[in-house]
PDB file of C-alpha atoms in Angstrom:
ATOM      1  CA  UNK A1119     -23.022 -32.929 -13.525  1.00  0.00           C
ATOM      2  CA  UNK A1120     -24.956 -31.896 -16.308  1.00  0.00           C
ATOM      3  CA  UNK A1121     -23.868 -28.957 -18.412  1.00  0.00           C
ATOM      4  CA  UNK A1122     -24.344 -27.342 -21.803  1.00  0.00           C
ATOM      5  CA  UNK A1123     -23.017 -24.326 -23.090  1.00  0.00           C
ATOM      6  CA  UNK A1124     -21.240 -23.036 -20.008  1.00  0.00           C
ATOM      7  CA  UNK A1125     -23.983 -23.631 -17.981  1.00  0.00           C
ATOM      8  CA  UNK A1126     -25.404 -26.677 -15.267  1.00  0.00           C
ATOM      9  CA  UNK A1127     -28.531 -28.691 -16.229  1.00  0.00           C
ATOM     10  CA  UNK A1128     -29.046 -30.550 -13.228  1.00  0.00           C
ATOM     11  CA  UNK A1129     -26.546 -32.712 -10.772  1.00  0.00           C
ATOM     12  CA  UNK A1130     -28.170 -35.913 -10.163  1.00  0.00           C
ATOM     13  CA  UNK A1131     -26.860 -39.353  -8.794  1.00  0.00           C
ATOM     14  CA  UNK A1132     -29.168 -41.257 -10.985  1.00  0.00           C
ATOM     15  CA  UNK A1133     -29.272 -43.321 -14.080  1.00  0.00           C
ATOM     16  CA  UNK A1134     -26.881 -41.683 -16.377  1.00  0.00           C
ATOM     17  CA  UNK A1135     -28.676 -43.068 -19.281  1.00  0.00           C
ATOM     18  CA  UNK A1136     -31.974 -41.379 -18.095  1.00  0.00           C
ATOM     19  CA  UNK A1137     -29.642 -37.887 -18.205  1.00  0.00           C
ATOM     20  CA  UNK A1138     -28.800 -38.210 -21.461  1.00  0.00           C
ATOM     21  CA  UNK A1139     -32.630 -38.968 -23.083  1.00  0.00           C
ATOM     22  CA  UNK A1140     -33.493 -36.270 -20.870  1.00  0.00           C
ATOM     23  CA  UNK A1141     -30.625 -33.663 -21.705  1.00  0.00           C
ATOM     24  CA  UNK A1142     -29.616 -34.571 -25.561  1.00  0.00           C
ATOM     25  CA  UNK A1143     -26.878 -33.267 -26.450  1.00  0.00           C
ATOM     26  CA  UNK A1144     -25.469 -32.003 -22.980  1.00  0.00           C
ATOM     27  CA  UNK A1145     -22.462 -32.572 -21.731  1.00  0.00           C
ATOM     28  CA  UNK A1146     -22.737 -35.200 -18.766  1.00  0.00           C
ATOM     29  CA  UNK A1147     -19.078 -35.935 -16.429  1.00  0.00           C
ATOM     30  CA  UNK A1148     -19.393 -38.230 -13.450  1.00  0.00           C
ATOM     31  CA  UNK A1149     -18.159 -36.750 -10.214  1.00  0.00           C
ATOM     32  CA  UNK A1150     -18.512 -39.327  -7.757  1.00  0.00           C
ATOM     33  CA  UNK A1151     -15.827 -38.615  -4.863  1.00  0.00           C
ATOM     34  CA  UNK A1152     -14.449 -35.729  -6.210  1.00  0.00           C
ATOM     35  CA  UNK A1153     -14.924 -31.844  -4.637  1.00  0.00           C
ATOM     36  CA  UNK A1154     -16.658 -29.987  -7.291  1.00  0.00           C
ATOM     37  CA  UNK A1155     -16.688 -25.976  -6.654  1.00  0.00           C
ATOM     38  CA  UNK A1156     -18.390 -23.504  -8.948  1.00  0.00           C
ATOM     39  CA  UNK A1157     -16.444 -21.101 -10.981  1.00  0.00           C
ATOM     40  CA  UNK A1158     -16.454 -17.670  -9.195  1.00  0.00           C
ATOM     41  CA  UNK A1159     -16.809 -14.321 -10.950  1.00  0.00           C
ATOM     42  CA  UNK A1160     -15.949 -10.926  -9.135  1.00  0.00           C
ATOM     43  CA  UNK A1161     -17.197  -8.587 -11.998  1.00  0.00           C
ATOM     44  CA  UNK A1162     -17.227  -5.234 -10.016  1.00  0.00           C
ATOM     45  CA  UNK A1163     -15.958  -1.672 -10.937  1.00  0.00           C
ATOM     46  CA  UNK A1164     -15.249   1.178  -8.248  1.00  0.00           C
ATOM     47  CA  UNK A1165     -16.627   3.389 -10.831  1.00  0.00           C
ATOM     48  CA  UNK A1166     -16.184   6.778  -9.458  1.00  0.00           C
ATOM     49  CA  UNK A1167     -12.067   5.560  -8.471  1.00  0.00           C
ATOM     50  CA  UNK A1168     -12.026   4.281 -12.244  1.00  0.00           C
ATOM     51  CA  UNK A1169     -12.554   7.654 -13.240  1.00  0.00           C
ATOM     52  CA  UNK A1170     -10.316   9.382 -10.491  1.00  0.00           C
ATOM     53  CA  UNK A1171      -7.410   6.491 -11.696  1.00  0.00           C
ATOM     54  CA  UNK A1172      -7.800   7.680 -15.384  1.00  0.00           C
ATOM     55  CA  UNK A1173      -6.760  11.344 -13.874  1.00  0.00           C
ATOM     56  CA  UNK A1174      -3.957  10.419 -11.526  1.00  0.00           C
ATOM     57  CA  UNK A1175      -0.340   9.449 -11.342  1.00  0.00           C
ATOM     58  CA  UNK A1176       0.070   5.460 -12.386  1.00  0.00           C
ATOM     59  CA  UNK A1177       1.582   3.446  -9.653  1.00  0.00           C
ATOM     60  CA  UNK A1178       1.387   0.291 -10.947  1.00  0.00           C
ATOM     61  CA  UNK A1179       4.784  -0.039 -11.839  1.00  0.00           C
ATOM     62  CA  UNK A1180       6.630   0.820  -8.514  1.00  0.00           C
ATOM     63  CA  UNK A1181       8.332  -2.122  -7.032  1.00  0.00           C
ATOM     64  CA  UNK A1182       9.911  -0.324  -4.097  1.00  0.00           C
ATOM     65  CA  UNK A1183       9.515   2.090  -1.602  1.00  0.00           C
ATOM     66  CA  UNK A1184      11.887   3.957  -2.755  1.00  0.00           C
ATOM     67  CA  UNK A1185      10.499   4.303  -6.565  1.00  0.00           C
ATOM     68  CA  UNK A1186       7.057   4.919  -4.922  1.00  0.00           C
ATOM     69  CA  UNK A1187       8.526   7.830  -3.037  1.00  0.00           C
ATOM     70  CA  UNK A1188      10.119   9.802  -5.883  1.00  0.00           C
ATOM     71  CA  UNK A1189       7.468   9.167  -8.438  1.00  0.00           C
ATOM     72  CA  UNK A1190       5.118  11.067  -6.376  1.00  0.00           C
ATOM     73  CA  UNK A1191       7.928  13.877  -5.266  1.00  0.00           C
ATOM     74  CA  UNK A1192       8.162  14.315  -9.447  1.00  0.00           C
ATOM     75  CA  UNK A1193       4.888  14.972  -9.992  1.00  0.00           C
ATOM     76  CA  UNK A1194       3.586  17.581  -7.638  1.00  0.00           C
ATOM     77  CA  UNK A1195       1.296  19.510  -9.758  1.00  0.00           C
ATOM     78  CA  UNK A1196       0.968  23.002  -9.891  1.00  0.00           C
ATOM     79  CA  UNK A1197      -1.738  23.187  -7.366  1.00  0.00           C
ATOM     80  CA  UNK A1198       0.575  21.567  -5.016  1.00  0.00           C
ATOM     81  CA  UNK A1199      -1.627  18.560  -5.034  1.00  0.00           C
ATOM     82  CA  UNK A1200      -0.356  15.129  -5.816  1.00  0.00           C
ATOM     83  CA  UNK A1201      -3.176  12.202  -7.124  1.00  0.00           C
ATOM     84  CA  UNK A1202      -1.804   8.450  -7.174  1.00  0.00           C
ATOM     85  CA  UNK A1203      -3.376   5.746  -8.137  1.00  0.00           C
ATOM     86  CA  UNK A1204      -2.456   1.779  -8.204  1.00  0.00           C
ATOM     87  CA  UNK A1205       0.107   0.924  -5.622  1.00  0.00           C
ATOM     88  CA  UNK A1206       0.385  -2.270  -4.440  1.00  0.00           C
ATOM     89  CA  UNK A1207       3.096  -2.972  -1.565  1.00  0.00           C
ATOM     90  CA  UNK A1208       3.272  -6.771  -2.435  1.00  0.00           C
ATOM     91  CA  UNK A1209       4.953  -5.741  -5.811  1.00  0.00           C
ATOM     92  CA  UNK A1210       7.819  -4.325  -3.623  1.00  0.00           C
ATOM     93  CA  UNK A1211      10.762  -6.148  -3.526  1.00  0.00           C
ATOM     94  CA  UNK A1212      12.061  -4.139  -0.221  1.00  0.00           C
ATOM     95  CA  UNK A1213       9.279  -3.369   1.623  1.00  0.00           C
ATOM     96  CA  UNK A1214       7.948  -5.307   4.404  1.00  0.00           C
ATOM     97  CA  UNK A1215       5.200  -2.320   5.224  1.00  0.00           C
ATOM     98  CA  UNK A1216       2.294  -0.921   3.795  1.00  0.00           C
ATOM     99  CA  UNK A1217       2.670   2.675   2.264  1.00  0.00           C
ATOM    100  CA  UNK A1218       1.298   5.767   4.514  1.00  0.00           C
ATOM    101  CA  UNK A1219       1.797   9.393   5.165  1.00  0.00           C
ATOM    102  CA  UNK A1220       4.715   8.168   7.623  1.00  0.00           C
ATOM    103  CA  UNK A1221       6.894   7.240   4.717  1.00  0.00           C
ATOM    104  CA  UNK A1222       6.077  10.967   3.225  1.00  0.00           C
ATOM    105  CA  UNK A1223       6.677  12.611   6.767  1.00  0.00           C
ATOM    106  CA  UNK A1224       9.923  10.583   6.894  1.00  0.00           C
ATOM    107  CA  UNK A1225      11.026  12.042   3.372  1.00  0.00           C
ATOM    108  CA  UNK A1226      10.484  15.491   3.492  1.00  0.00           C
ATOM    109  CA  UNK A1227      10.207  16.610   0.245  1.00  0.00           C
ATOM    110  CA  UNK A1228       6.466  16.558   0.792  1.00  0.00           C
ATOM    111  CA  UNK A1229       6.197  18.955   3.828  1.00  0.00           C
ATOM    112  CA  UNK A1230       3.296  20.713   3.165  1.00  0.00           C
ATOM    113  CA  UNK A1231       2.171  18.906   0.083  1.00  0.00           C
ATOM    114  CA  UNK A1232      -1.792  17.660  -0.499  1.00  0.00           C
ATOM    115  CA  UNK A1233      -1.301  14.141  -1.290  1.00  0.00           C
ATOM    116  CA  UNK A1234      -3.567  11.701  -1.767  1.00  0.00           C
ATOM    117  CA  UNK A1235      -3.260   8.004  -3.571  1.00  0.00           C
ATOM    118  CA  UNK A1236      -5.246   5.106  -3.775  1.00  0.00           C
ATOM    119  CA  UNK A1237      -4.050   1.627  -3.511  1.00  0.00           C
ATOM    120  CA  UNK A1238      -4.602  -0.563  -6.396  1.00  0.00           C
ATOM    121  CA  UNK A1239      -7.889  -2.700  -5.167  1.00  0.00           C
ATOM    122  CA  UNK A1240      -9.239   1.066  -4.847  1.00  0.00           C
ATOM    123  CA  UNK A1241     -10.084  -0.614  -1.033  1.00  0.00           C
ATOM    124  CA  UNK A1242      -7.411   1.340   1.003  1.00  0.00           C
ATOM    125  CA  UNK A1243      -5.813   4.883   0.111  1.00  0.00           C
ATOM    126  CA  UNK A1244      -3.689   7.831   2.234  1.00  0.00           C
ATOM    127  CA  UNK A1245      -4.065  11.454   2.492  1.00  0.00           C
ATOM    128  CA  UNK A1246      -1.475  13.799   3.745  1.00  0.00           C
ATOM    129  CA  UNK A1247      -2.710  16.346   6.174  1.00  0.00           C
ATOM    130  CA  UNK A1248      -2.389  19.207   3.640  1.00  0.00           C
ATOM    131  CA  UNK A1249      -4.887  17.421   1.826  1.00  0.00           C
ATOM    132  CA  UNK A1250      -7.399  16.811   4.801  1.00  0.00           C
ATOM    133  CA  UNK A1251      -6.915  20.428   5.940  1.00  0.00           C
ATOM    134  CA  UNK A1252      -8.064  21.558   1.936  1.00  0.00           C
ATOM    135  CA  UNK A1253     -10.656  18.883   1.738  1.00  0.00           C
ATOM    136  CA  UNK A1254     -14.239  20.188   2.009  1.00  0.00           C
ATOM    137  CA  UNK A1255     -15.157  18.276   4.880  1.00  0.00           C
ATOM    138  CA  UNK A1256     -11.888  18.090   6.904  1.00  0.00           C
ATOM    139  CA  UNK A1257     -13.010  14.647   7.723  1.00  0.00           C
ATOM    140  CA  UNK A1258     -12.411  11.550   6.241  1.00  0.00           C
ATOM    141  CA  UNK A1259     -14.546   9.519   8.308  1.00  0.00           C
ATOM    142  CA  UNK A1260     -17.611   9.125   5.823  1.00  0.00           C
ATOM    143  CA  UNK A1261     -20.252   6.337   6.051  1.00  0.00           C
ATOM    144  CA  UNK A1262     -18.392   2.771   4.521  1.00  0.00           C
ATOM    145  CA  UNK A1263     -15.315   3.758   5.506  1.00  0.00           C
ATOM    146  CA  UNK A1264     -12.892   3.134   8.846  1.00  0.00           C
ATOM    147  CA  UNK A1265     -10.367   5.856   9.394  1.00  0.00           C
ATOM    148  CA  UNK A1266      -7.056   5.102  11.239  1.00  0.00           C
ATOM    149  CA  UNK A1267      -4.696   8.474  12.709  1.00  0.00           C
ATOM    150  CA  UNK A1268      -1.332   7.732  11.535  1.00  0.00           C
ATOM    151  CA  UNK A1269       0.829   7.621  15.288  1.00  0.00           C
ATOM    152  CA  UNK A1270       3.224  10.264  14.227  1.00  0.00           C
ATOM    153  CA  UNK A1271       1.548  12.457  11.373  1.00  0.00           C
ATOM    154  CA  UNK A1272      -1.438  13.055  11.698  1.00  0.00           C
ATOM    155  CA  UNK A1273      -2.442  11.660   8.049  1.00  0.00           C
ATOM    156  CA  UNK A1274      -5.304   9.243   8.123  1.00  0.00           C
ATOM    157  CA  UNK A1275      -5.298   6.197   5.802  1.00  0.00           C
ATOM    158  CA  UNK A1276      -8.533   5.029   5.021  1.00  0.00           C
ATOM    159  CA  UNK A1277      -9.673   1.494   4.332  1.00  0.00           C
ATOM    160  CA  UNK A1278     -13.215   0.089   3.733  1.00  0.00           C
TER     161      UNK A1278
END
């Protein structure tokens, strides 16, 4: 493989020393037998969660179902809505499920509250059914997305 400045000149199985009149100066490391895979990059923002994330409760520091739960029971805001993002269940030390309106239907302290969090990877999120019933459209299945009815709620979780 022939590289210079972070970048492949050519792979070739010929003549090193023709490589190295050809590409002076380049870095040239013989491969032969071994599995070479590129480098991969996954620069991509969910820009318009970004910007929800920088508005909303931080749960990137809850390691258990438990902390998850009462961070969002303190901070119901005076609209009665409640905006998390950056859960992530395999953080949890005690949890063996994924978060989802159950767990806030189980609790009670959020009967009748508009909730709606967003899981870290800003790929999968929950809304309560407050929040779907004071949503504009009522309906949270919108074009990328799959929508799954919680068995017992009647919350949705949403996943792309």
């Amino acid at each position: 493989i022939v590289s210079s400045t972070g970048r492949v000149l050519a792979i070739n199985s010929g003549s090193e020393r023709a490589l190295k009149v050809k590409f002076a100066g380049a870095s040239i490391r013989r491969c032969r037998g071994k599995f070479i895979v590129p480098g991969f990059v996954d620069a991509h923002v969910h820009l318009i969660t970004g910007g929800f994330a920088l508005g909303a409760l931080d749960l990137s520091n809850v390691r258990s179902k438990l902390e998850f739960l009462d961070a969002l029971a303190t901070n119901v805001g005076e609209n009665g809505w409640i905006l998390g993002y950056g859960w992530d269940e395999t953080r949890f030390a005690d949890v063996s499920s994924t978060p989802s309106i159950d767990w806030l239907r189980a609790d009670g302290r959020f009967d009748g509250v508009k909730v709606w969090v967003i899981r870290a990877d800003a790929h999968a999120g929950f809304a309560s059914v407050a929040a779907l019933e004071a949503s504009s459209s009522g309906d949270p299945a919108t074009h990328g997305t799959r929508s799954s009815k919680s068995d017992s709620s009647g919350g949705f979780t949403l996943a792309e």
